[in-house]
CSV table of C-alpha atoms in Angstrom, one decimal:
chain,number,residue,atom,x,y,z
A,930,MET,CA,-15.3,30.3,5.7
A,931,PRO,CA,-17.7,27.3,6.2
A,932,GLU,CA,-16.4,24.2,8.0
A,933,PHE,CA,-15.3,21.4,5.5
A,934,PRO,CA,-17.5,18.5,5.5
A,935,TYR,CA,-15.2,15.8,6.4
A,936,SER,CA,-18.5,13.6,7.1
A,937,ARG,CA,-19.2,13.2,3.3
A,938,LEU,CA,-16.1,11.6,2.5
A,939,ARG,CA,-16.1,8.2,1.6
A,940,ARG,CA,-13.4,5.2,1.7
A,941,TRP,CA,-14.8,3.7,-1.4
A,942,PRO,CA,-13.4,1.7,-3.0
A,943,ASP,CA,-11.8,0.2,0.1
A,944,VAL,CA,-13.8,-1.5,2.6
A,945,GLU,CA,-16.3,0.6,4.2
A,946,ALA,CA,-17.8,-0.5,7.8
A,947,ASP,CA,-19.4,1.3,10.6
A,948,ASN,CA,-16.1,1.2,12.6
A,949,LEU,CA,-14.2,2.6,9.4
A,950,GLN,CA,-14.4,6.1,8.5
A,951,ALA,CA,-12.3,8.2,5.8
A,952,TYR,CA,-10.8,10.7,8.0
A,953,ASP,CA,-9.4,10.9,11.6
A,954,ALA,CA,-8.3,13.5,14.1
A,955,THR,CA,-4.6,13.3,12.7
A,956,ASP,CA,-6.0,14.6,9.2
A,957,LEU,CA,-7.5,17.6,11.1
A,958,LEU,CA,-4.4,18.4,12.7
A,959,LEU,CA,-2.5,18.2,9.9
A,960,VAL,CA,-4.7,20.6,8.1
A,961,ASP,CA,-4.9,23.1,10.8
A,962,ARG,CA,-1.3,23.0,11.1
A,963,ALA,CA,-0.6,23.4,7.1
A,964,LEU,CA,-3.0,26.6,7.3
A,965,ALA,CA,-1.1,28.0,10.3
A,966,LEU,CA,2.3,27.6,8.3
A,967,ALA,CA,1.0,28.8,5.0
A,968,ALA,CA,0.0,32.2,6.8
A,969,GLU,CA,3.2,32.2,8.8
A,970,ARG,CA,5.6,31.7,5.7
A,971,GLY,CA,3.6,33.6,3.3
A,972,ILE,CA,3.3,30.2,0.9
A,973,ASP,CA,0.6,29.1,-1.5
A,974,GLY,CA,-0.8,25.7,-2.3
A,975,SER,CA,1.9,25.1,-5.0
A,976,GLN,CA,4.5,24.8,-2.3
A,977,ILE,CA,2.8,22.3,-0.3
A,978,ALA,CA,3.1,18.7,-0.8
A,979,VAL,CA,0.9,15.9,0.8
A,980,ILE,CA,2.0,12.4,1.3
A,981,GLY,CA,0.0,9.5,2.7
A,982,ASP,CA,-3.4,11.0,2.6
A,983,GLU,CA,-5.4,8.1,2.8
A,984,TYR,CA,-8.9,9.1,1.2
A,985,GLY,CA,-8.3,12.8,0.4
A,986,ALA,CA,-9.4,14.4,3.6
A,987,ILE,CA,-6.0,16.5,3.8
A,988,THR,CA,-5.7,17.5,0.1
A,989,LEU,CA,-9.5,18.2,-0.3
A,990,ALA,CA,-9.8,20.4,3.0
A,991,LEU,CA,-6.6,22.4,2.0
A,992,THR,CA,-7.7,23.1,-1.4
A,993,ASP,CA,-11.3,23.8,-0.3
A,994,ALA,CA,-9.6,26.4,2.1
A,995,GLY,CA,-8.1,28.1,-1.0
A,996,MET,CA,-4.5,26.2,-1.0
A,997,ARG,CA,-4.7,25.5,-4.9
A,998,GLY,CA,-1.9,23.6,-6.7
A,999,ILE,CA,-1.2,21.1,-4.0
A,1000,ARG,CA,0.8,18.1,-4.8
A,1001,VAL,CA,-0.3,14.6,-3.5
A,1002,HIS,CA,1.3,11.3,-3.3
A,1003,GLN,CA,-0.8,8.4,-2.2
A,1004,ASP,CA,0.7,4.7,-2.4
A,1005,LEU,CA,-2.6,2.9,-2.4
A,1006,ALA,CA,-4.7,2.4,-5.4
A,1007,THR,CA,-7.7,2.6,-3.5
A,1008,GLY,CA,-6.7,5.9,-2.0
A,1009,ARG,CA,-6.1,7.5,-5.1
A,1010,ARG,CA,-9.6,6.4,-6.5
A,1011,ALA,CA,-11.3,7.5,-3.1
A,1012,LEU,CA,-9.7,10.9,-3.6
A,1013,THR,CA,-10.8,11.3,-7.1
A,1014,ARG,CA,-14.2,10.1,-6.1
A,1015,ASN,CA,-14.4,12.4,-3.2
A,1016,ALA,CA,-13.2,15.6,-5.1
A,1017,THR,CA,-15.7,15.0,-7.7
A,1018,GLU,CA,-18.6,14.4,-5.0
A,1019,LEU,CA,-17.6,17.8,-3.4
A,1020,GLY,CA,-16.8,19.4,-6.5
A,1021,ILE,CA,-13.1,20.4,-5.9
A,1022,ASP,CA,-10.2,20.5,-8.0
A,1023,GLY,CA,-7.2,22.3,-8.2
A,1024,PHE,CA,-4.5,19.8,-7.0
A,1025,ALA,CA,-2.2,17.1,-8.9
A,1026,ALA,CA,-1.3,13.4,-8.1
A,1027,HIS,CA,2.3,12.6,-8.2
A,1028,GLU,CA,4.5,9.5,-7.4
A,1029,LEU,CA,7.1,9.8,-4.7
A,1030,ASP,CA,9.6,11.6,-6.8
A,1031,ALA,CA,11.3,14.8,-7.4
A,1032,ALA,CA,8.2,16.2,-9.2
A,1033,LEU,CA,6.3,15.8,-6.1
A,1034,LEU,CA,8.5,17.7,-4.0
A,1035,ASP,CA,10.4,20.3,-6.0
A,1036,GLY,CA,10.0,23.6,-4.3
A,1037,ALA,CA,7.9,22.3,-1.6
A,1038,ARG,CA,8.3,24.2,1.6
A,1039,VAL,CA,5.6,22.4,3.8
A,1040,VAL,CA,5.2,18.5,3.4
A,1041,LEU,CA,2.4,17.0,5.4
A,1042,LEU,CA,2.6,13.2,6.1
A,1043,GLN,CA,0.2,10.7,7.8
A,1044,LEU,CA,2.9,8.4,9.1
A,1045,PRO,CA,3.1,5.2,7.6
A,1046,LYS,CA,3.4,1.9,9.4
A,1047,ALA,CA,6.9,0.8,8.2
A,1048,LEU,CA,9.9,2.7,9.4
A,1049,ALA,CA,11.7,1.7,6.0
A,1050,GLU,CA,8.8,3.6,4.4
A,1051,LEU,CA,9.4,6.8,6.7
A,1052,GLU,CA,13.0,6.5,5.9
A,1053,GLU,CA,12.5,6.6,2.4
A,1054,ILE,CA,9.9,9.6,2.7
A,1055,ALA,CA,12.3,11.5,5.0
A,1056,ASP,CA,15.2,11.0,2.5
A,1057,ALA,CA,12.8,12.2,-0.6
A,1058,VAL,CA,11.8,15.4,1.4
A,1059,ALA,CA,15.5,16.0,2.3
A,1060,ARG,CA,16.6,15.4,-1.0
A,1061,TRP,CA,14.2,17.2,-3.3
A,1062,ALA,CA,12.1,19.7,-1.5
A,1063,ALA,CA,13.0,23.5,-1.1
A,1064,PRO,CA,16.3,24.2,1.0
A,1065,ASP,CA,14.1,25.0,4.1
A,1066,PRO,CA,11.3,22.8,4.1
A,1067,VAL,CA,9.3,21.8,7.2
A,1068,LEU,CA,8.0,18.1,7.4
A,1069,VAL,CA,4.8,17.8,9.5
A,1070,ALA,CA,4.3,14.1,10.1
A,1071,GLY,CA,1.1,12.9,12.0
A,1072,GLY,CA,-0.3,9.7,13.5
A,1073,ARG,CA,-2.5,8.1,16.2
A,1074,VAL,CA,-0.7,8.3,19.6
A,1075,LYS,CA,-1.2,4.7,20.1
A,1076,HIS,CA,0.6,3.6,17.1
A,1077,MET,CA,3.7,6.2,17.5
A,1078,THR,CA,7.1,5.1,18.5
A,1079,LEU,CA,10.5,6.7,19.3
A,1080,ALA,CA,11.9,4.9,16.5
A,1081,GLN,CA,9.8,7.1,14.1
A,1082,ASN,CA,11.6,10.2,15.7
A,1083,GLU,CA,15.0,8.5,15.0
A,1084,ALA,CA,14.1,7.7,11.4
A,1085,LEU,CA,13.1,11.4,10.6
A,1086,GLY,CA,16.3,12.4,12.8
A,1087,ARG,CA,18.5,10.5,10.0
A,1088,SER,CA,17.2,13.2,7.5
A,1089,PHE,CA,16.5,16.1,9.7
A,1090,GLY,CA,18.6,18.0,12.0
A,1091,VAL,CA,15.6,19.0,14.2
A,1092,VAL,CA,12.9,16.8,15.2
A,1093,GLN,CA,10.1,18.0,17.6
A,1094,ALA,CA,7.3,16.1,19.2
A,1095,GLN,CA,4.2,18.3,19.6
A,1096,ARG,CA,1.6,17.9,22.4
A,1097,ALA,CA,-0.9,15.2,21.5
A,1098,GLU,CA,-4.3,16.4,20.9
A,1099,ARG,CA,-7.7,14.1,20.5
A,1100,LYS,CA,-5.4,11.1,20.8
A,1101,SER,CA,-3.0,12.2,17.7
A,1102,ARG,CA,0.3,13.7,17.7
A,1103,LEU,CA,2.3,15.6,15.1
A,1104,ILE,CA,6.0,15.8,14.9
A,1105,VAL,CA,7.8,18.7,13.1
A,1106,ALA,CA,11.0,18.0,11.2
A,1107,SER,CA,13.0,20.8,9.7
A,1108,GLU,CA,16.8,21.7,9.0
A,1109,PRO,CA,17.5,19.0,6.3
A,1110,ARG,CA,20.8,17.0,6.6
A,1111,GLU,CA,22.9,16.5,3.8
A,1112,VAL,CA,21.7,13.5,1.8
A,1113,PRO,CA,23.8,10.6,0.5
A,1114,VAL,CA,24.6,10.7,-3.2
A,1115,ALA,CA,23.0,7.1,-3.8
A,1116,LEU,CA,19.2,6.6,-3.2
A,1117,PRO,CA,18.8,4.5,0.1
A,1118,PHE,CA,16.1,2.6,-1.5
A,1119,PRO,CA,15.0,0.1,-3.2
A,1120,VAL,CA,17.2,-2.4,-1.3
A,1121,THR,CA,18.2,-5.8,-2.8
A,1122,ALA,CA,18.6,-9.3,-1.1
A,1123,GLN,CA,19.4,-12.6,-2.3
A,1124,HIS,CA,17.2,-15.8,-1.3
A,1125,GLU,CA,18.3,-19.3,-2.7
A,1126,GLY,CA,18.4,-18.1,-6.5
A,1127,LEU,CA,15.8,-15.3,-6.1
A,1128,THR,CA,16.8,-11.8,-5.8
A,1129,LEU,CA,14.3,-9.5,-4.0
A,1130,VAL,CA,14.3,-5.7,-4.6
A,1131,ALA,CA,12.1,-3.5,-2.2
A,1132,HIS,CA,11.1,-0.2,-1.7
A,1133,GLY,CA,10.4,1.0,1.9
A,1134,GLY,CA,6.9,0.7,1.7
A,1135,ALA,CA,6.8,-2.9,0.3
A,1136,PHE,CA,5.3,-5.7,2.8
A,1137,ALA,CA,8.3,-7.4,4.2
A,1138,GLY,CA,11.0,-5.5,2.4
A,1139,ALA,CA,13.6,-7.6,0.7
A,1140,ARG,CA,12.9,-10.3,3.3
A,1141,LEU,CA,11.0,-13.6,2.1
A,1142,ASP,CA,8.2,-13.5,4.6
A,1143,ILE,CA,7.3,-16.8,6.3
A,1144,GLY,CA,3.6,-17.1,4.8
A,1145,THR,CA,5.2,-16.7,1.2
A,1146,ARG,CA,8.0,-18.9,1.6
A,1147,VAL,CA,5.4,-21.8,2.9
A,1148,LEU,CA,3.0,-21.2,0.0
A,1149,LEU,CA,6.3,-21.2,-2.5
A,1150,ASP,CA,7.2,-24.8,-0.7
A,1151,VAL,CA,3.7,-26.1,-1.2
A,1152,LEU,CA,3.5,-24.7,-4.7
A,1153,GLY,CA,6.7,-26.3,-5.8
A,1154,GLY,CA,5.3,-29.8,-4.6
A,1155,SER,CA,1.6,-29.4,-5.4
A,1156,ARG,CA,2.1,-28.7,-9.1
A,1157,GLY,CA,5.0,-31.0,-9.7
A,1158,GLY,CA,2.9,-34.2,-11.2
A,1159,ALA,CA,0.4,-31.9,-13.1
A,1160,SER,CA,-0.4,-32.9,-16.5
A,1161,GLN,CA,-0.5,-29.3,-17.6
A,1162,THR,CA,1.3,-26.2,-16.7
A,1163,PRO,CA,-1.1,-23.3,-16.3
A,1164,TRP,CA,-0.5,-20.7,-18.9
A,1165,ARG,CA,-2.1,-17.8,-17.2
A,1166,VAL,CA,-1.2,-16.8,-13.6
A,1167,ILE,CA,-1.9,-13.9,-11.2
A,1168,ASP,CA,-0.2,-13.2,-8.2
A,1169,LEU,CA,-2.9,-11.3,-6.5
A,1170,GLY,CA,-1.5,-8.6,-4.0
A,1171,CYS,CA,2.0,-9.4,-5.1
A,1172,GLY,CA,4.1,-7.3,-2.9
A,1173,THR,CA,7.7,-7.3,-4.0
A,1174,GLY,CA,6.8,-10.1,-6.5
A,1175,ALA,CA,8.4,-13.2,-5.0
A,1176,LEU,CA,5.6,-15.6,-5.8
A,1177,ALA,CA,5.1,-14.3,-9.5
A,1178,VAL,CA,8.8,-14.1,-10.3
A,1179,SER,CA,9.5,-17.7,-8.7
A,1180,TYR,CA,6.6,-19.1,-10.9
A,1181,ALA,CA,8.1,-17.5,-13.8
A,1182,LEU,CA,11.5,-18.9,-13.2
A,1183,ALA,CA,9.9,-22.0,-12.6
A,1184,HIS,CA,7.6,-22.1,-15.8
A,1185,PRO,CA,9.3,-20.3,-18.8
A,1186,GLU,CA,6.2,-21.0,-20.5
A,1187,ALA,CA,3.5,-19.4,-18.4
A,1188,GLU,CA,2.2,-15.8,-18.7
A,1189,VAL,CA,2.3,-14.2,-15.2
A,1190,ILE,CA,0.6,-10.9,-13.9
A,1191,ALA,CA,1.5,-9.6,-10.8
A,1192,THR,CA,-0.8,-6.8,-9.2
A,1193,ASP,CA,-0.9,-4.9,-6.2
A,1194,ARG,CA,-2.8,-1.7,-4.8
A,1195,SER,CA,0.5,-0.4,-3.5
A,1196,ALA,CA,2.6,1.7,-5.6
A,1197,ALA,CA,5.9,0.9,-3.7
A,1198,ALA,CA,5.1,-2.9,-4.1
A,1199,VAL,CA,4.5,-2.4,-7.9
A,1200,ALA,CA,7.8,-0.4,-8.2
A,1201,SER,CA,9.6,-3.5,-6.0
A,1202,ALA,CA,8.0,-6.1,-8.1
A,1203,ARG,CA,9.0,-4.6,-11.4
A,1204,ALA,CA,12.4,-4.3,-10.1
A,1205,THR,CA,12.4,-7.9,-8.8
A,1206,ALA,CA,11.3,-9.0,-12.4
A,1207,ALA,CA,14.1,-7.3,-13.8
A,1208,ALA,CA,16.8,-8.4,-11.5
A,1209,ASN,CA,15.7,-11.9,-12.2
A,1210,GLY,CA,15.6,-11.6,-15.8
A,1211,VAL,CA,11.9,-12.3,-16.2
A,1212,ASP,CA,10.6,-8.7,-16.8
A,1213,GLU,CA,9.5,-9.6,-20.3
A,1214,ARG,CA,7.4,-12.4,-19.1
A,1215,VAL,CA,5.8,-10.9,-15.7
A,1216,THR,CA,3.6,-8.1,-16.2
A,1217,VAL,CA,3.0,-5.8,-13.0
A,1218,THR,CA,0.0,-3.6,-12.4
A,1219,HIS,CA,-0.9,-1.0,-9.9
A,1220,ASP,CA,-4.6,-1.7,-9.5
A,1221,ASP,CA,-7.1,-2.5,-6.7
A,1222,ALA,CA,-7.9,-6.0,-6.4
A,1223,GLY,CA,-7.2,-6.8,-10.0
A,1224,SER,CA,-10.3,-4.8,-11.1
A,1225,GLU,CA,-8.6,-4.0,-14.4
A,1226,LEU,CA,-8.1,-7.6,-15.5
A,1227,PRO,CA,-10.6,-9.6,-17.3
A,1228,ASP,CA,-13.1,-12.0,-15.7
A,1229,GLY,CA,-12.1,-15.6,-16.1
A,1230,TRP,CA,-8.7,-15.1,-17.5
A,1231,ALA,CA,-6.4,-17.0,-15.1
A,1232,ASP,CA,-5.6,-20.7,-14.6
A,1233,VAL,CA,-4.3,-20.2,-11.4
A,1234,VAL,CA,-4.4,-17.2,-8.7
A,1235,MET,CA,-1.8,-17.0,-5.9
A,1236,LEU,CA,-2.8,-15.2,-2.7
A,1237,ASN,CA,-1.1,-14.1,0.4
A,1238,PRO,CA,-3.8,-11.5,1.6
A,1239,PRO,CA,-3.3,-9.0,4.2
A,1240,PHE,CA,-5.5,-9.0,7.7
A,1241,HIS,CA,-5.1,-5.3,8.3
A,1242,LEU,CA,-6.6,-2.4,7.0
A,1243,GLY,CA,-4.2,0.3,7.8
A,1244,THR,CA,-3.7,-0.3,11.4
A,1245,SER,CA,-7.2,-1.9,11.9
A,1246,ILE,CA,-7.4,-5.4,12.1
A,1247,HIS,CA,-10.4,-6.3,9.5
A,1248,SER,CA,-11.2,-9.5,7.6
A,1249,GLY,CA,-12.6,-7.2,4.8
A,1250,ALA,CA,-9.5,-6.9,2.8
A,1251,ALA,CA,-8.9,-10.7,2.4
A,1252,THR,CA,-12.8,-11.1,1.7
A,1253,ARG,CA,-12.3,-8.8,-1.3
A,1254,LEU,CA,-9.3,-10.6,-2.5
A,1255,PHE,CA,-11.0,-13.9,-2.5
A,1256,GLU,CA,-13.9,-12.3,-4.6
A,1257,ALA,CA,-11.5,-10.8,-6.7
A,1258,ALA,CA,-9.8,-14.3,-7.4
A,1259,ALA,CA,-13.3,-16.1,-8.0
A,1260,ARG,CA,-13.9,-13.4,-10.8
A,1261,LEU,CA,-10.5,-13.8,-12.4
A,1262,LEU,CA,-10.4,-17.4,-12.5
A,1263,ARG,CA,-11.8,-19.4,-15.3
A,1264,PRO,CA,-14.2,-22.4,-14.0
A,1265,GLY,CA,-12.3,-25.0,-12.9
A,1266,GLY,CA,-9.1,-22.8,-12.1
A,1267,GLU,CA,-7.3,-23.2,-8.8
A,1268,LEU,CA,-6.7,-20.4,-6.2
A,1269,PHE,CA,-3.9,-21.1,-3.8
A,1270,THR,CA,-3.9,-19.1,-0.6
A,1271,VAL,CA,-1.9,-19.0,2.5
A,1272,PHE,CA,-3.0,-17.4,5.8
A,1273,ASN,CA,-2.8,-17.4,9.5
A,1274,SER,CA,-3.9,-20.5,11.0
A,1275,SER,CA,-6.2,-18.7,13.4
A,1276,LEU,CA,-8.0,-16.9,10.7
A,1277,GLY,CA,-9.8,-20.1,9.4
A,1278,TYR,CA,-10.7,-18.9,6.0
A,1279,ARG,CA,-11.7,-22.1,4.5
A,1280,ALA,CA,-15.1,-22.0,4.8
A,1281,GLU,CA,-15.3,-18.4,3.4
A,1282,LEU,CA,-12.9,-19.5,0.5
A,1283,THR,CA,-15.4,-22.6,-0.2
A,1284,ARG,CA,-18.4,-20.2,-0.2
A,1285,ILE,CA,-16.9,-17.5,-2.5
A,1286,VAL,CA,-14.4,-19.4,-4.7
A,1287,GLY,CA,-15.6,-23.2,-4.5
A,1288,ASP,CA,-14.5,-26.7,-3.3
A,1289,THR,CA,-11.5,-25.8,-0.8
A,1290,GLU,CA,-8.9,-28.4,0.6
A,1291,GLN,CA,-6.0,-27.9,3.1
A,1292,LEU,CA,-2.8,-28.7,1.5
A,1293,HIS,CA,-0.5,-27.8,4.4
A,1294,ARG,CA,-0.9,-26.5,7.9
A,1295,THR,CA,1.7,-25.2,10.4
A,1296,PRO,CA,1.4,-23.9,13.8
A,1297,LYS,CA,1.3,-20.4,12.1
A,1298,PHE,CA,0.1,-20.8,8.5
A,1299,THR,CA,-2.4,-22.8,6.4
A,1300,VAL,CA,-2.2,-23.1,2.8
A,1301,THR,CA,-5.5,-24.0,1.0
A,1302,ARG,CA,-6.5,-25.1,-2.8
A,1303,SER,CA,-9.5,-23.6,-3.8
A,1304,ILE,CA,-11.2,-24.9,-7.2
A,1305,ARG,CA,-13.2,-22.3,-9.0
A,1306,ARG,CA,-16.9,-23.6,-9.3
């Protein structure tokens, strides 16, 4: 069998750069272990589930090797689009996409996982596998050694009786979990927390969980003051990269006449934001979409865009993620519309915001965060 052409995979529509590629050594280790387990246990692709396959390397390599019927869950909209694009480019089909639910895992005997950054996300995934997979599943989780911690083993151990770390290879390591424990009747996620009149609901993969992160809190404080004397409340507002929906829901609560859209590329964030909107009684006025940088929203629609951009791409620090969102905001705003952005003060995005969006002023600055307002030219 010819070797799978990993080098032909692309990250598109995610950021592409010389130091970023669409696969890593962990993907290769997971594929090799899956093929070995399939031969050892006599299983086919319909009994394999893949979670966290960033750009499709695991799913496509296994399908190309004859493991048809694989079920795959990717949290990010960019990953889902990349998988579809890479599959089309390579002429591969025979797999099915799912959310993180019973349909993904029903009857699965081998589950492959690219370890997520957040322990809460790992806990939710481990519980799902123990809850919904076959009675004898093997969960094979992998990651780059430099990003792995003992806390990940402990998180897996809460859902599995046996957790064994494997020998590191090519700076990656696999953890094999088996013998699922009895799961609680109630699902452990989403979780809920109260914040001064705002209820936040969060799945494990949502940034900051049910906490109100510091950057969002700073931006909310500035928004409350900066628009207090405005002559006209904006009717159309977008929370770009909404996370759990704190900005969108807070705005909807303060401005009942506004039309608010919250959008995020993370499925966990979208599920959380929808639950947050419902918990605060504004789900009929806040529309939440799973999208890549608001790509499905119309140009020039918004009067205001609110943005708390990430500065990581996976485990890599890269400014490209914020730049794409700045460009999206410029497209989504009407001329004269306002972009409110909060970012780590050390990043100094003001010049870039001026270049991409329009005149940008600093509204507030702390030792850690800066809030700016950009007027769409």
